[in-house]
Tab-separated table of C-alpha atoms and ligand atoms in Angstrom:
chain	number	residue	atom	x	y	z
A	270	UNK	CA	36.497	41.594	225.821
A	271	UNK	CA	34.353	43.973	224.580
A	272	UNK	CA	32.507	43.995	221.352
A	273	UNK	CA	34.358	47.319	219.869
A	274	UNK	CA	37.825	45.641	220.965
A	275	UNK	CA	37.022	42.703	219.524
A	276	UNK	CA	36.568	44.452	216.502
A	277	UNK	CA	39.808	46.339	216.454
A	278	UNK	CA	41.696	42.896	217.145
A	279	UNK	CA	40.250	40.978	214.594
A	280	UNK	CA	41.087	43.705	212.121
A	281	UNK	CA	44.456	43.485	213.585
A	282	UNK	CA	44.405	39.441	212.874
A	283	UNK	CA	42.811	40.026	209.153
A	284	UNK	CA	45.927	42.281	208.289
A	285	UNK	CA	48.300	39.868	208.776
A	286	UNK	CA	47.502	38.583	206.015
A	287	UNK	CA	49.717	40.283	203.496
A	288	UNK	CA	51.494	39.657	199.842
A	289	UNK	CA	54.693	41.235	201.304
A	290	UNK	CA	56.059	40.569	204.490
A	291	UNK	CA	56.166	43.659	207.209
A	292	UNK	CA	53.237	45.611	205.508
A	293	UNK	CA	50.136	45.108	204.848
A	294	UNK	CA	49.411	44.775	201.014
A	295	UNK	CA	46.519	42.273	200.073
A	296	UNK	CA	45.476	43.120	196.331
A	297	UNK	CA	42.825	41.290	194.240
A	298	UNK	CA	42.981	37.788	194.719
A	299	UNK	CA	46.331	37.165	195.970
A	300	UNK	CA	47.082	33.764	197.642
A	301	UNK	CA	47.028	36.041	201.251
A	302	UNK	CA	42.895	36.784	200.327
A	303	UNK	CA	42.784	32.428	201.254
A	304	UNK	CA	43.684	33.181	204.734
A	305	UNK	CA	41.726	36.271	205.222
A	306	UNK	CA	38.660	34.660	203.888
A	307	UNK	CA	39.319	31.386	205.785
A	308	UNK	CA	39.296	33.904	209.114
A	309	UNK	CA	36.464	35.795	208.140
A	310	UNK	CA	34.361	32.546	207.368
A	311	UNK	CA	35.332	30.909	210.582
A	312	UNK	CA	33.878	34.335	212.481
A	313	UNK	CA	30.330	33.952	210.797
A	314	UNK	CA	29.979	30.345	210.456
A	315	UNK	CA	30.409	30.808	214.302
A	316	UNK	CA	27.205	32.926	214.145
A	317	UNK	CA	25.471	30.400	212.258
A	318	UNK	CA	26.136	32.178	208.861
A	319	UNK	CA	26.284	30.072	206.392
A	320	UNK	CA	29.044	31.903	203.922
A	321	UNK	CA	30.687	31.587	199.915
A	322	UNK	CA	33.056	33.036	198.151
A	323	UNK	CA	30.935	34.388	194.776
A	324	UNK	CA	32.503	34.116	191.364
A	325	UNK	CA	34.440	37.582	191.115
A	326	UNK	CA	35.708	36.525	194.950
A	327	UNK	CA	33.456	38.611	197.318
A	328	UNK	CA	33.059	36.847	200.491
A	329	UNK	CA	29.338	36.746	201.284
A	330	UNK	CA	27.915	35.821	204.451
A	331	UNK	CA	24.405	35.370	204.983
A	332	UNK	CA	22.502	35.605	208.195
A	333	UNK	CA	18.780	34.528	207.662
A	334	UNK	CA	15.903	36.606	209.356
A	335	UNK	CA	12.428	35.654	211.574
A	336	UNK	CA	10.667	32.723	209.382
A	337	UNK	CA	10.681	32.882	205.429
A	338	UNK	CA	11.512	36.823	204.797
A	339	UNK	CA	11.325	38.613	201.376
A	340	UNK	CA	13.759	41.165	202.200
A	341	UNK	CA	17.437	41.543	202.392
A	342	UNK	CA	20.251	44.222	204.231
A	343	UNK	CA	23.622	43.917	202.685
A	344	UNK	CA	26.271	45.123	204.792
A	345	UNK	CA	29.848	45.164	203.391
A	346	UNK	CA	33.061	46.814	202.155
A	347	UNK	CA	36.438	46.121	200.406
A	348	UNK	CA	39.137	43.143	201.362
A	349	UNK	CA	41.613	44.330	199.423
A	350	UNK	CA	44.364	46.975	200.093
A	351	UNK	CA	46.587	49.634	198.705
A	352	UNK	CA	49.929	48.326	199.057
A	353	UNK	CA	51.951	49.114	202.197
A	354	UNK	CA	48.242	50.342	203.855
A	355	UNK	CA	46.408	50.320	207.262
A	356	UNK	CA	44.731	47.957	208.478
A	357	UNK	CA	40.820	49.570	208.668
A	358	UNK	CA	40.605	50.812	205.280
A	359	UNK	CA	37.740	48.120	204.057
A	360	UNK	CA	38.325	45.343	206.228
A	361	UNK	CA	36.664	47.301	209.228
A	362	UNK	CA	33.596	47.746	207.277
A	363	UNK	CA	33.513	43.806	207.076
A	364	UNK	CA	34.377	42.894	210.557
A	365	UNK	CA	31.899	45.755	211.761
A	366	UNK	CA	29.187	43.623	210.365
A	367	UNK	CA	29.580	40.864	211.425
A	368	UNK	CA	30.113	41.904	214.719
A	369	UNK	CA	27.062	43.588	214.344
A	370	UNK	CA	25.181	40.374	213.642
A	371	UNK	CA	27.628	38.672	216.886
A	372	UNK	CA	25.567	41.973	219.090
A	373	UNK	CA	22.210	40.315	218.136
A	374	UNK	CA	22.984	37.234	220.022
A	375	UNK	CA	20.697	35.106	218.330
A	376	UNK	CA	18.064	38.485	217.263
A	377	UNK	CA	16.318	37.546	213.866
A	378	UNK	CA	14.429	40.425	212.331
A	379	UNK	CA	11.667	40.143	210.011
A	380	UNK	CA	14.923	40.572	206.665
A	381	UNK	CA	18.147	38.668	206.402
A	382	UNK	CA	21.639	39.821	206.714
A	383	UNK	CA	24.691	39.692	204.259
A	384	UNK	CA	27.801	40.648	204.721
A	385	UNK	CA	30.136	40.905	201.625
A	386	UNK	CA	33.857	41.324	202.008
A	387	UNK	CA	34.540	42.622	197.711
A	388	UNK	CA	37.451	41.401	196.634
A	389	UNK	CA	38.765	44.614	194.855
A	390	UNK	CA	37.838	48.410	195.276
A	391	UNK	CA	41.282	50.110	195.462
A	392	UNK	CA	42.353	49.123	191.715
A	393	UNK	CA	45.770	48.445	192.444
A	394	UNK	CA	46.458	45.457	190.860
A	395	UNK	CA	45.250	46.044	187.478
A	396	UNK	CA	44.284	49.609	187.773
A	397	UNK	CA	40.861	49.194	187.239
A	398	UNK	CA	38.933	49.562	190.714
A	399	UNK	CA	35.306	48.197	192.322
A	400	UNK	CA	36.122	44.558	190.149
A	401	UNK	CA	34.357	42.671	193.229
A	402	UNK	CA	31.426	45.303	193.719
A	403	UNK	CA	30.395	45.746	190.085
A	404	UNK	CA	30.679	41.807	189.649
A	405	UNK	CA	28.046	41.552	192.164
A	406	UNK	CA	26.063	44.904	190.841
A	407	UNK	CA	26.492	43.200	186.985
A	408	UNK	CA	28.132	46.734	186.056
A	409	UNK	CA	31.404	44.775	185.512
A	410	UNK	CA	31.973	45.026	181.521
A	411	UNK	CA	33.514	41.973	180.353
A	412	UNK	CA	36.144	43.208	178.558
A	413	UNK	CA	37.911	44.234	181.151
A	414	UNK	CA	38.308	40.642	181.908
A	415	UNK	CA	41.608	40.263	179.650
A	416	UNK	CA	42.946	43.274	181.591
A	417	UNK	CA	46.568	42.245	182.446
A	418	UNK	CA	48.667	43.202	185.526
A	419	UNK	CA	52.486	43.617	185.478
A	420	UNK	CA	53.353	40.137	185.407
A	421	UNK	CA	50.908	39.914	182.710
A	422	UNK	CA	47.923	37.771	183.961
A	423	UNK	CA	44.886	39.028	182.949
A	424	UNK	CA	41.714	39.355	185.598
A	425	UNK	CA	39.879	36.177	184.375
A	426	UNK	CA	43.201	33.962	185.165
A	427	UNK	CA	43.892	35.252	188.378
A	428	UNK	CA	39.859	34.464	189.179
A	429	UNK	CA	41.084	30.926	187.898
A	430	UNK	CA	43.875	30.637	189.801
A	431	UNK	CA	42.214	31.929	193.122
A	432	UNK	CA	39.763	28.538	192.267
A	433	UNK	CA	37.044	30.586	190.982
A	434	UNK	CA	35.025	30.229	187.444
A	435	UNK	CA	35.803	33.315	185.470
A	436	UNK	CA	32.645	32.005	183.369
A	437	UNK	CA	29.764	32.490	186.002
A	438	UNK	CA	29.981	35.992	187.289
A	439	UNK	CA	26.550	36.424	186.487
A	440	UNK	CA	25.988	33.550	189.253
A	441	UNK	CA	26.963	36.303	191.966
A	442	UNK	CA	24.729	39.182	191.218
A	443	UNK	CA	23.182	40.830	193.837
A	444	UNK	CA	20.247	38.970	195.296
A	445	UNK	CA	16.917	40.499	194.081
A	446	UNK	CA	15.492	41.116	197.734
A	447	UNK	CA	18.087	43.205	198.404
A	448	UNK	CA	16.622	46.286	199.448
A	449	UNK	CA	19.388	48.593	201.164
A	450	UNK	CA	23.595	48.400	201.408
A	451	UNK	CA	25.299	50.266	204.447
A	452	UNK	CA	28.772	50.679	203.998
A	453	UNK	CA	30.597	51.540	207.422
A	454	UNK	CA	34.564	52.754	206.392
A	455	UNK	CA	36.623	55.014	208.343
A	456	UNK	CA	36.595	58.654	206.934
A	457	UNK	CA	39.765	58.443	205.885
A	458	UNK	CA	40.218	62.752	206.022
A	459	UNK	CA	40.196	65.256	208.494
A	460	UNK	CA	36.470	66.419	208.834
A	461	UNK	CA	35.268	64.289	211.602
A	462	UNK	CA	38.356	64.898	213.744
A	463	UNK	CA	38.259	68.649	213.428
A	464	UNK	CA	34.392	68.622	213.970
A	465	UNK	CA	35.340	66.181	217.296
A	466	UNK	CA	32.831	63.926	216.285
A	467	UNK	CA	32.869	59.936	216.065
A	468	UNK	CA	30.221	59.285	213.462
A	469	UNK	CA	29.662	60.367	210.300
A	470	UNK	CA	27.127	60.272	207.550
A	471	UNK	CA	28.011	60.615	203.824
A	472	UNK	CA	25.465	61.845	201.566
A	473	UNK	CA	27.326	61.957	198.768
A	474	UNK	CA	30.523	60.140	197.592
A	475	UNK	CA	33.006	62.803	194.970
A	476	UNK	CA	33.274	61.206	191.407
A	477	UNK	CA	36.923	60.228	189.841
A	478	UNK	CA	38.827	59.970	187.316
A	479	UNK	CA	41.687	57.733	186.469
A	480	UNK	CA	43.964	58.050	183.773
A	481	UNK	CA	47.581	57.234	182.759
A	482	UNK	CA	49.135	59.923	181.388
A	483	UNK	CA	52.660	58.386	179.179
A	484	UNK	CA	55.607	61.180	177.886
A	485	UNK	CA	57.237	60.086	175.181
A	486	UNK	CA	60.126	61.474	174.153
A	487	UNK	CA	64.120	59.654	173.286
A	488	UNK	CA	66.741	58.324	175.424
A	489	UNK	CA	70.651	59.880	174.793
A	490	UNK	CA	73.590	59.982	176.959
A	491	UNK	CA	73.220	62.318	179.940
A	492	UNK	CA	76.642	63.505	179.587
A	493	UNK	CA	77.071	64.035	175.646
A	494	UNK	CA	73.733	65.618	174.959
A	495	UNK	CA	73.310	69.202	175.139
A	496	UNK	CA	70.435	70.463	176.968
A	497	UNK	CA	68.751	72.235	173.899
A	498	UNK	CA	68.869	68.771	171.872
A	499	UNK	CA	67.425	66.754	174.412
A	500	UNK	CA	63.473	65.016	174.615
A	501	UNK	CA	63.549	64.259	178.265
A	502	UNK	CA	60.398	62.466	178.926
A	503	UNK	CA	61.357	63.045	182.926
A	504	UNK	CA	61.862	66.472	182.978
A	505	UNK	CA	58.537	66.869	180.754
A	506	UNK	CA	56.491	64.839	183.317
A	507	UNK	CA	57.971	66.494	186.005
A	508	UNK	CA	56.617	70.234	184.468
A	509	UNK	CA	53.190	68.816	184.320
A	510	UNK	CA	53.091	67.119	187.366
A	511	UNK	CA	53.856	71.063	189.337
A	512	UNK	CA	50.626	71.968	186.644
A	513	UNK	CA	48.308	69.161	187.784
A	514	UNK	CA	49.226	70.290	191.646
A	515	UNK	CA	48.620	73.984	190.971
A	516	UNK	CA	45.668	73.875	189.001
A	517	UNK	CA	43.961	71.399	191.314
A	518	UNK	CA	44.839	74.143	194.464
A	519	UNK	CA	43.118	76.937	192.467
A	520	UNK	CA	39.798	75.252	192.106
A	521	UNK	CA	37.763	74.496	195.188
A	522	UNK	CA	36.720	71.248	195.993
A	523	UNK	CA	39.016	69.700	194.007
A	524	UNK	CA	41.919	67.123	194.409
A	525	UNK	CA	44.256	65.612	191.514
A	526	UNK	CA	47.225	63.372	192.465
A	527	UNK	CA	50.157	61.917	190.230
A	528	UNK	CA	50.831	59.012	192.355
A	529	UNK	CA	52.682	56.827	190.525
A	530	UNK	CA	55.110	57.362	187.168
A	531	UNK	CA	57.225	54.934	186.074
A	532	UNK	CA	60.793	56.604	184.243
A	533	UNK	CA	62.626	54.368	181.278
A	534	UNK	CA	65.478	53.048	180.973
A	535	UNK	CA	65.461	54.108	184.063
A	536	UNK	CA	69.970	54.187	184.296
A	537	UNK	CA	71.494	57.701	185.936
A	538	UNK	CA	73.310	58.401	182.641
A	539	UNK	CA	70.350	58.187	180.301
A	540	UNK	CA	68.124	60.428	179.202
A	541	UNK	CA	64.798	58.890	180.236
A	542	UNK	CA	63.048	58.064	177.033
A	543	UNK	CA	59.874	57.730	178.390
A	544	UNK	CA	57.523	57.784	181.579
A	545	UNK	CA	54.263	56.940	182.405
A	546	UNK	CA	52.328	59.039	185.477
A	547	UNK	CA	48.656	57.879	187.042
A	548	UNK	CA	46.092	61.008	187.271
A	549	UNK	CA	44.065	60.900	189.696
A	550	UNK	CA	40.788	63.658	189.699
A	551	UNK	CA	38.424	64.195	192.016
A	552	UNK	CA	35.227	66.381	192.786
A	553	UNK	CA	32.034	66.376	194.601
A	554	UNK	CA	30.389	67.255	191.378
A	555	UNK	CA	31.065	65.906	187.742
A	556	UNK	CA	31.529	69.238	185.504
A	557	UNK	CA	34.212	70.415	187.378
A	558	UNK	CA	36.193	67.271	187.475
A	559	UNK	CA	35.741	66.834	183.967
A	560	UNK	CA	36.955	70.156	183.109
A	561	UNK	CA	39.805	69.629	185.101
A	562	UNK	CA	40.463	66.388	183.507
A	563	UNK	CA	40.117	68.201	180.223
A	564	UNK	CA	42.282	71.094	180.994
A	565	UNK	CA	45.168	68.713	182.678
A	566	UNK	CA	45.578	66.604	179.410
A	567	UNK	CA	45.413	69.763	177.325
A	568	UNK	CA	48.357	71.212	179.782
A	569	UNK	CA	50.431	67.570	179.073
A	570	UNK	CA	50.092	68.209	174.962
A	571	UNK	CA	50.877	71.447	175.471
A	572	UNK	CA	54.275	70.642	177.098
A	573	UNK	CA	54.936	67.464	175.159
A	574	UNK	CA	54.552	69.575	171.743
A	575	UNK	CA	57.038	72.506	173.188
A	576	UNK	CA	59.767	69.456	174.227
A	577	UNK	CA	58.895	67.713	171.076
A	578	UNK	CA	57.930	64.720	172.695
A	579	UNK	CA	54.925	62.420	172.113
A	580	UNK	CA	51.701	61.969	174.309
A	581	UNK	CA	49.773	58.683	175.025
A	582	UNK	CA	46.442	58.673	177.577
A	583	UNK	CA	44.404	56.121	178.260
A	584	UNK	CA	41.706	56.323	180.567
A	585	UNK	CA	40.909	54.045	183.634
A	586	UNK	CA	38.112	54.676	185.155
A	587	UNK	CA	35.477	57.471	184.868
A	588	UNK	CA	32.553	57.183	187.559
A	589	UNK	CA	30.836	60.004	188.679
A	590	UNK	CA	29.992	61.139	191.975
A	591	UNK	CA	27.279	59.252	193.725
A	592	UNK	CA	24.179	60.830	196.321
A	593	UNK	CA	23.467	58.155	199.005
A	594	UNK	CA	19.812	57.527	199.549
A	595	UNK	CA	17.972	60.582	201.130
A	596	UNK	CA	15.172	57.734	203.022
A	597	UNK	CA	18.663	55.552	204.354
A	598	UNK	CA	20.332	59.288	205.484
A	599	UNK	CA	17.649	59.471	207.296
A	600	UNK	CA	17.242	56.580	209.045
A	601	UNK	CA	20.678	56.571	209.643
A	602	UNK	CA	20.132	59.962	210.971
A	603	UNK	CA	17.653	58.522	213.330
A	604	UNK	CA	19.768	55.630	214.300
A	605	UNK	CA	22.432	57.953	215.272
A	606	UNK	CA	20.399	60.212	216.953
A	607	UNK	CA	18.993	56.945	218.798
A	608	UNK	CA	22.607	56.173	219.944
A	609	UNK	CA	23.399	59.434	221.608
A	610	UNK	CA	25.543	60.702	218.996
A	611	UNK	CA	25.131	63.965	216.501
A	612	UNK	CA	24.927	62.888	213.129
A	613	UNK	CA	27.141	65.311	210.816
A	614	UNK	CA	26.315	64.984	207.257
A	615	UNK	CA	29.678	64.922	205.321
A	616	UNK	CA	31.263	64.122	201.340
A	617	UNK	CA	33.230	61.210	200.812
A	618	UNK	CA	36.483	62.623	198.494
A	619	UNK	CA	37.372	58.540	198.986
A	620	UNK	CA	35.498	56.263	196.545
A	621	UNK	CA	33.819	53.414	198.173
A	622	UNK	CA	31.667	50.531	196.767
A	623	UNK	CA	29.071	51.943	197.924
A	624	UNK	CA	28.768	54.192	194.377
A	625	UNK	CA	28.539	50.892	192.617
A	626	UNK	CA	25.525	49.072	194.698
A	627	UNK	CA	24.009	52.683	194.886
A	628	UNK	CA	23.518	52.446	191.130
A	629	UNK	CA	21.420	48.850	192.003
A	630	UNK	CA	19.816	49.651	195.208
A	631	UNK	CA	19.496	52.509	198.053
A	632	UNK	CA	22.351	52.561	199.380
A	633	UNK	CA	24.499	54.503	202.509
A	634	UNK	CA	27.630	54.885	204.441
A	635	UNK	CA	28.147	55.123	208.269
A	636	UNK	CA	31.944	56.753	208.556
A	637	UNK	CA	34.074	56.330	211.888
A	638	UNK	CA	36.690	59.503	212.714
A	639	UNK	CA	40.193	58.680	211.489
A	640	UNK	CA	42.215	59.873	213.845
A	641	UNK	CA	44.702	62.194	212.443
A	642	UNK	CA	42.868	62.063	209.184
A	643	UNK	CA	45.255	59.441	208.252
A	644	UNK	CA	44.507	56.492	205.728
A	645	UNK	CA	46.150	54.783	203.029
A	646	UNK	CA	49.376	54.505	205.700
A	647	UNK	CA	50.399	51.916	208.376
A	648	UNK	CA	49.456	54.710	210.883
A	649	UNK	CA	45.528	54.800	210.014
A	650	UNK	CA	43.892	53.950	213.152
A	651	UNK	CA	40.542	54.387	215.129
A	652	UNK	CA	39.434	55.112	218.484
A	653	UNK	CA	37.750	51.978	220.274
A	654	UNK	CA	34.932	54.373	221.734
A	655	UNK	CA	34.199	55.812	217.645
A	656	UNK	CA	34.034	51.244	217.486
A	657	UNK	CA	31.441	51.144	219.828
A	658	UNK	CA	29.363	54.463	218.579
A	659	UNK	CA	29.351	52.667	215.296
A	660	UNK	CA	28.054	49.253	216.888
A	661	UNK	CA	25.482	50.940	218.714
A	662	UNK	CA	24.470	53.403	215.825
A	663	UNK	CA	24.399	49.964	213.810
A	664	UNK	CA	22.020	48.400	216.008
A	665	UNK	CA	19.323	51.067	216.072
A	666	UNK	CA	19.911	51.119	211.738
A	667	UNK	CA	18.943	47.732	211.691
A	668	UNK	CA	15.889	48.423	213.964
A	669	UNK	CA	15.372	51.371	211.779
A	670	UNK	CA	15.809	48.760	208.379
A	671	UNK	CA	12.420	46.912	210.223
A	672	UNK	CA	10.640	50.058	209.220
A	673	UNK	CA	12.073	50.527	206.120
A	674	UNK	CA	9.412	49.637	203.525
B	295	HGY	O1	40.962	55.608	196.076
B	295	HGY	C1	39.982	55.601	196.784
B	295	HGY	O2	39.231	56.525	196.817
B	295	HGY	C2	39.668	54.406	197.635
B	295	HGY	O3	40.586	54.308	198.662
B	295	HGY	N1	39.659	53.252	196.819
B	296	MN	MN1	41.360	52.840	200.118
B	297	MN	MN1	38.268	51.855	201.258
């Protein structure tokens, strides 16, 4: 079988492993991350790896290089999933790499190899993202530790639970030799598909913002109340919701999504007393995402005050946008260029670990066409041939890394 199918099956195998039977939904930690790590250690210990799951609960492989080396390539991406997802999104960037390492048949080069699998990027869970890549980076405050989930179990006891010590994070920081991180992920958007090309390169990656917007307003009987006397929380949301949508259309470059709100008590006959909507911001540049941030929340106290309703925000995550390493661009460039392939430069509107490890160390993504431009849906998918393009651009990056000083 070849390499690239190889590829495409294991990522097939990896998604069956799933907190909810029929999809594929593996969020931080879960019992299903045992299996999928199990797999993925069996696949590098196979390549002579030797492999450990770090203290937040990123999978990392190691590969050693010629001799005693000084210097270290990390190759990785996410584990985890949004819920009801595809099954690329992160896990191909794993399974890339170590395929990669499975194409040097034995190859040492003069740096060693890891491969990290993170054990959280998408923030579903607890709705704070990149847990597994900041861990590793040391970015990972530890307050956000006691961060609960719905069923109320904070971060550090679901570490616990998954067998882990909450108490040594700082036992899985990146290793100091590590010199560059390449990230391949699938694009996850239309650009590559519409430019008809396999590969991509990102040079930058747009920042976000993550909030949780909650209407406040009171719950009465849907069929008593007249409309003038009523504090619908719903019917506020909904108002704002149309605003964040039509704001984010007039300014270019930018995206902002409600994708989640959450209406109580929730019963036909009631008027809902209160709802809680996600906002999510986006932009290849930081002023105008904050702006829009800014002008978004000013638009929600602006209706809540009208319906005489009360406003509660609290922020999630703030990280700005990240540039990818001009000297790894370029030897990525190079690599690509190697391969036989054109190597379109292109912005990431997805956020990727790779903004966290580029904070610690050069840092770049390789991104494969998604076909379609779908992601974050059972139908994401990728074209075997874009597999093998990203093998052999992968191959010529690592003889490029040799290079690298
Ligand atoms: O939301 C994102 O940008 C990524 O899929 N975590
Ligand atoms: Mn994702
Ligand atoms: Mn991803």
């Amino acid at each position: 079988m070849p390499l690239s199918e190889k590829v495409i099956a294991r990522c097939l195998q990896i998604s069956l492993f799933s907190e909810a039977p029929g999809e594929i939904t593996r969020t931080f930690l879960c019992d299903a991350m045992h299996g999928c790590h199990r797999l993925l250690t069996a696949w590098m210990e196979e390549l002579g790896m030797t492999v450990a799951v770090d203290p937040a609960g990123n999978l990392r492989g190691l590969y050693a290089g010629q001799g005693a080396v000084s210097r270290r390539l990390l190759i990785g991406s996410h584990l985890d999933t949004v819920p009801d997802a595809g099954m690329y999104d992160g896990v191909l960037g794993v399974v890339l790499g170590i395929a990669l390492v499975e194409s040097l048949a034995g190859q040492r080069f003069s740096y060693e190899i890891e491969i990290a699998g993170f054990s959280e990027e998408e923030g579903v869970r607890f709705g704070v993202p990149f847990i597994g890549s900041r861990a590793l980076a040391g970015t990972l405050d530890g307050a956000v530790l006691e961060t609960t989930d719905e069923t109320a179990v904070s971060i550090r006891s679901a570490i616990s639970h998954f067998g882990l010590d909450p108490s040594r994070l700082d036992k899985g920081l990146l290793h100091p030799n590590t010199f560059a991180y390449l990230e391949f992920h699938i694009e996850q958007g239309p650009v590559l598909q519409s430019a008809n090309q396999p590969l991509g390169i990102v040079e930058r990656i747009a920042g976000q913002s993550r909030l949780t917007v909650q209407f406040n307003g009171r719950a009465a009987h849907a069929g008593a109340t007249p409309m003038h006397q009523r504090r619908d929380a719903l019917a506020a949301a909904a108002e704002w919701i149309v605003a964040v949508e039509r704001h984010a259309a007039a300014v270019p470059g930018l995206v902002a999504t409600v994708g989640r709100i959450e209406a109580k008590p929730g019963a036909s006959n009631v008027i809902p007393a209160s709802v809680m909507a996600t906002l999510d911001v986006r932009h290849p540049f930081d002023e105008p995402r904050v702006e829009a941030v800014e002008k978004l929340l000013a638009t929600a106290r602006e209706i809540a005050r009208r319906r005489g309703l009360r406003l509660a925000i609290e922020p999630k995550l703030d990280q700005n946008a990240v540039a990818m390493h001009s000297d790894l661009i370029h030897a990525a460039e190079r690599a690509m260029q190697q391969g036989g392939f054109t190597a379109p430069r292109l912005v990431s509107g997805a956020g990727h670990d790779a903004m966290i490890i580029a904070a610690k160390i050069p840092s770049v993504m390789i991104f494969l066409r998604s076909p379609g431009g779908i992601s974050h849906h059972p139908d994401e998918t990728v074209y075997p041939e874009d597999v093998s393009a990203a093998l052999l651009a992968g191959r010529h990056f690592l003889d490029e890394c040799e290079r690298l000083s």
